[in-house]
Structure formats: C-alpha cells, structure tokens
Amino acid sequence: MGFILVEEAIEKFLLSVPIIVPFANVVTNIFVGTLTGIAIAMAMYWLDEMGKSKSQLRYEAISRLVAEKLPAIIKEREELELLIDENHKSMLEIIELSLSGFEEAVSSRNKKGIFRFLNKIHKLQKGRELEVKDIKDVKAILEQPNRTWKLKW
C-alpha cells in the first residue's frame, strides 16, 4: 500500500516537469522498482542477520555451558580413572597371590588349598563360589540321570 502512494506521488511530480512528461510513466516504474528492490534486499539482509544472531546466541550459550561444566566432568573422569586403576591393580595382586598360592598348593599336594585358591580365582572371574568342592561333588554330578553336558571354553 505504501509503495502505491509513493508511486502516485513520484508520477505526479514527474508530470509537473515538462521535459519528462512523455517518459514519466517509465521513469516512475524504474524508480519505484529500484526502490522496491532495495527495500526487499534490506529486509532479506535484516532477516539473515537475525538468523545469524540467533545461531550466534545458541553458540555462545553452548560455549558458556561447556566452559562451566567441562572442568567438573574432566575432574570426575580423572577420579574414575584413578579408581579403575587402583581396582585393576588390586585385582591383579589378588589374582597373582591366588595363582602363586595355587601353585604352592599343587606342589605340596594340598587338596584343600587347591580348592581354596581355585575358588578365589573363580570368584574373581564369575563373582560367585565354585559349585564343586571336592571329588565327591564331581562324582555326584556325573552320576545324575539325564544330565546333558556342554563344554564351555
């Protein structure tokens, strides 16, 4: 609506100038078209800048959040790594002690010692104690009727 009023005003002005009267309509259309193009280009530029500023605001918000939270996350990760390393070392020590105890029990033919150390190793690996404690348990399992055997490696 505003451009129509501008077009009318420009056309009336150009009609008042005697030299331009034959070309007034053409000059008015060119001038109003140029003005419309400039206005649309400015509107598109403004919309583009507004889009950039929103994404820029998002970027800055994310950057602030990362800057605030990242040090605590890194510290927590480092603490967890230390705990894992300590746990790993203690597990290795227990396994090493159990294996050396097992070797000692085997060399001295100590059946209870062999079972005790095998049980420790099994408990570390599976999280539970062995079901078989001695040769009597093995015989009882082998004598069960309708037992299906599957070897697990």
Short mmCIF file of C-alpha atoms in Angstrom, two decimals:
data_model
loop_
_atom_site.label_atom_id
_atom_site.label_comp_id
_atom_site.label_asym_id
_atom_site.label_seq_id
_atom_site.Cartn_x
_atom_site.Cartn_y
_atom_site.Cartn_z
CA MET A 1 0.00 0.00 0.00
CA GLY A 2 2.84 2.37 0.88
CA PHE A 3 4.60 1.80 -2.46
CA ILE A 4 1.42 2.62 -4.38
CA LEU A 5 1.22 6.02 -2.65
CA VAL A 6 4.93 6.59 -3.31
CA GLU A 7 4.43 5.66 -6.97
CA GLU A 8 1.49 8.09 -7.30
CA ALA A 9 3.47 10.90 -5.66
CA ILE A 10 6.52 10.35 -7.90
CA GLU A 11 4.38 10.14 -11.04
CA LYS A 12 2.58 13.43 -10.19
CA PHE A 13 5.92 15.09 -9.50
CA LEU A 14 7.39 13.89 -12.82
CA LEU A 15 4.26 15.03 -14.72
CA SER A 16 4.88 18.55 -13.40
CA VAL A 17 8.27 18.64 -15.14
CA PRO A 18 7.53 19.38 -18.86
CA ILE A 19 10.63 17.65 -20.32
CA ILE A 20 9.97 14.32 -18.57
CA VAL A 21 6.18 14.16 -19.21
CA PRO A 22 6.45 11.68 -22.17
CA PHE A 23 8.68 9.36 -20.12
CA ALA A 24 7.07 9.94 -16.70
CA ASN A 25 5.40 6.52 -16.56
CA VAL A 26 8.61 4.64 -17.50
CA VAL A 27 10.82 6.66 -15.10
CA THR A 28 8.27 6.18 -12.31
CA ASN A 29 8.23 2.39 -12.84
CA ILE A 30 12.04 2.20 -12.90
CA PHE A 31 12.37 4.36 -9.78
CA VAL A 32 9.67 2.50 -7.81
CA GLY A 33 11.04 -0.88 -8.97
CA THR A 34 14.52 0.10 -7.81
CA LEU A 35 13.15 1.36 -4.51
CA THR A 36 11.17 -1.88 -4.03
CA GLY A 37 14.24 -3.98 -4.83
CA ILE A 38 16.34 -2.04 -2.32
CA ALA A 39 13.64 -2.42 0.34
CA ILE A 40 13.38 -6.19 -0.27
CA ALA A 41 17.17 -6.57 -0.21
CA MET A 42 17.33 -4.67 3.09
CA ALA A 43 14.54 -6.84 4.56
CA MET A 44 16.33 -10.03 3.47
CA TYR A 45 19.60 -8.75 4.92
CA TRP A 46 17.85 -7.97 8.22
CA LEU A 47 16.26 -11.44 8.30
CA ASP A 48 19.62 -13.03 7.55
CA GLU A 49 21.30 -11.06 10.33
CA MET A 50 18.56 -12.01 12.78
CA GLY A 51 19.07 -15.69 11.87
CA LYS A 52 22.80 -15.35 12.41
CA SER A 53 22.34 -13.68 15.75
CA LYS A 54 20.06 -16.48 16.98
CA SER A 55 22.56 -19.12 15.97
CA GLN A 56 25.32 -16.97 17.45
CA LEU A 57 23.36 -16.73 20.73
CA ARG A 58 22.91 -20.51 20.72
CA TYR A 59 26.62 -20.98 20.08
CA GLU A 60 27.53 -18.62 22.91
CA ALA A 61 25.09 -20.36 25.30
CA ILE A 62 26.57 -23.76 24.47
CA SER A 63 30.10 -22.39 24.83
CA ARG A 64 29.25 -20.97 28.26
CA LEU A 65 27.66 -24.24 29.36
CA VAL A 66 30.68 -26.24 28.21
CA ALA A 67 33.07 -23.80 29.88
CA GLU A 68 31.12 -24.12 33.15
CA LYS A 69 30.59 -27.91 33.16
CA LEU A 70 33.63 -29.30 31.36
CA PRO A 71 36.21 -28.85 34.15
CA ALA A 72 33.99 -30.74 36.62
CA ILE A 73 33.39 -33.51 34.09
CA ILE A 74 37.12 -33.81 33.36
CA LYS A 75 37.91 -33.92 37.09
CA GLU A 76 35.26 -36.62 37.63
CA ARG A 77 36.65 -38.64 34.70
CA GLU A 78 40.16 -38.41 36.15
CA GLU A 79 38.90 -39.58 39.55
CA LEU A 80 37.12 -42.51 37.90
CA GLU A 81 40.29 -43.41 36.01
CA LEU A 82 42.23 -43.44 39.29
CA LEU A 83 39.61 -45.66 40.91
CA ILE A 84 39.65 -48.03 37.95
CA ASP A 85 43.45 -48.17 38.01
CA GLU A 86 43.50 -48.85 41.74
CA ASN A 87 40.82 -51.53 41.39
CA HIS A 88 42.67 -53.08 38.47
CA LYS A 89 45.94 -53.17 40.43
CA SER A 90 44.30 -54.74 43.47
CA MET A 91 42.56 -57.34 41.28
CA LEU A 92 45.88 -58.20 39.64
CA GLU A 93 47.53 -58.54 43.05
CA ILE A 94 44.75 -60.87 44.25
CA ILE A 95 45.00 -62.96 41.10
CA GLU A 96 48.77 -63.11 41.41
CA LEU A 97 48.57 -64.17 45.06
CA SER A 98 45.87 -66.73 44.27
CA LEU A 99 47.89 -68.20 41.40
CA SER A 100 51.07 -68.39 43.46
CA GLY A 101 49.07 -69.95 46.32
CA PHE A 102 47.53 -72.39 43.87
CA GLU A 103 50.97 -73.38 42.53
CA GLU A 104 52.21 -73.86 46.08
CA ALA A 105 49.16 -76.00 46.99
CA VAL A 106 49.61 -78.13 43.85
CA SER A 107 53.31 -78.67 44.54
CA SER A 108 52.58 -79.71 48.14
CA ARG A 109 49.50 -81.75 47.04
CA ASN A 110 47.28 -79.82 49.44
CA LYS A 111 43.75 -80.58 48.15
CA LYS A 112 42.00 -78.08 50.43
CA GLY A 113 44.50 -75.37 49.45
CA ILE A 114 43.99 -76.14 45.75
CA PHE A 115 40.23 -75.79 46.15
CA ARG A 116 40.55 -72.60 48.23
CA PHE A 117 42.71 -70.87 45.60
CA LEU A 118 40.64 -72.16 42.68
CA ASN A 119 37.56 -70.85 44.47
CA LYS A 120 39.19 -67.40 44.88
CA ILE A 121 40.12 -67.27 41.20
CA HIS A 122 36.64 -68.41 40.15
CA LYS A 123 35.00 -65.87 42.45
CA LEU A 124 37.08 -63.08 40.91
CA GLN A 125 36.12 -64.16 37.41
CA LYS A 126 32.46 -65.16 37.86
CA GLY A 127 31.53 -63.33 41.03
CA ARG A 128 30.39 -66.50 42.83
CA GLU A 129 31.93 -69.51 44.50
CA LEU A 130 32.57 -72.86 42.84
CA GLU A 131 29.79 -75.42 42.99
CA VAL A 132 32.25 -78.34 43.15
CA LYS A 133 34.26 -78.54 46.35
CA ASP A 134 35.81 -81.99 46.17
CA ILE A 135 35.83 -85.30 44.25
CA LYS A 136 32.56 -86.38 45.92
CA ASP A 137 30.76 -83.41 44.32
CA VAL A 138 32.23 -84.33 40.92
CA LYS A 139 31.03 -87.96 41.27
CA ALA A 140 27.55 -86.81 42.34
CA ILE A 141 27.25 -84.58 39.30
CA LEU A 142 28.49 -87.31 36.93
CA GLU A 143 26.01 -89.84 38.37
CA GLN A 144 22.96 -87.61 37.87
CA PRO A 145 20.47 -89.25 35.44
CA ASN A 146 19.50 -87.44 32.20
CA ARG A 147 22.29 -84.90 32.56
CA THR A 148 23.13 -83.02 29.33
CA TRP A 149 26.76 -81.95 29.13
CA LYS A 150 28.03 -78.95 27.28
CA LEU A 151 31.62 -77.95 27.33
CA LYS A 152 32.30 -74.22 27.69
CA TRP A 153 35.66 -72.85 26.71
#
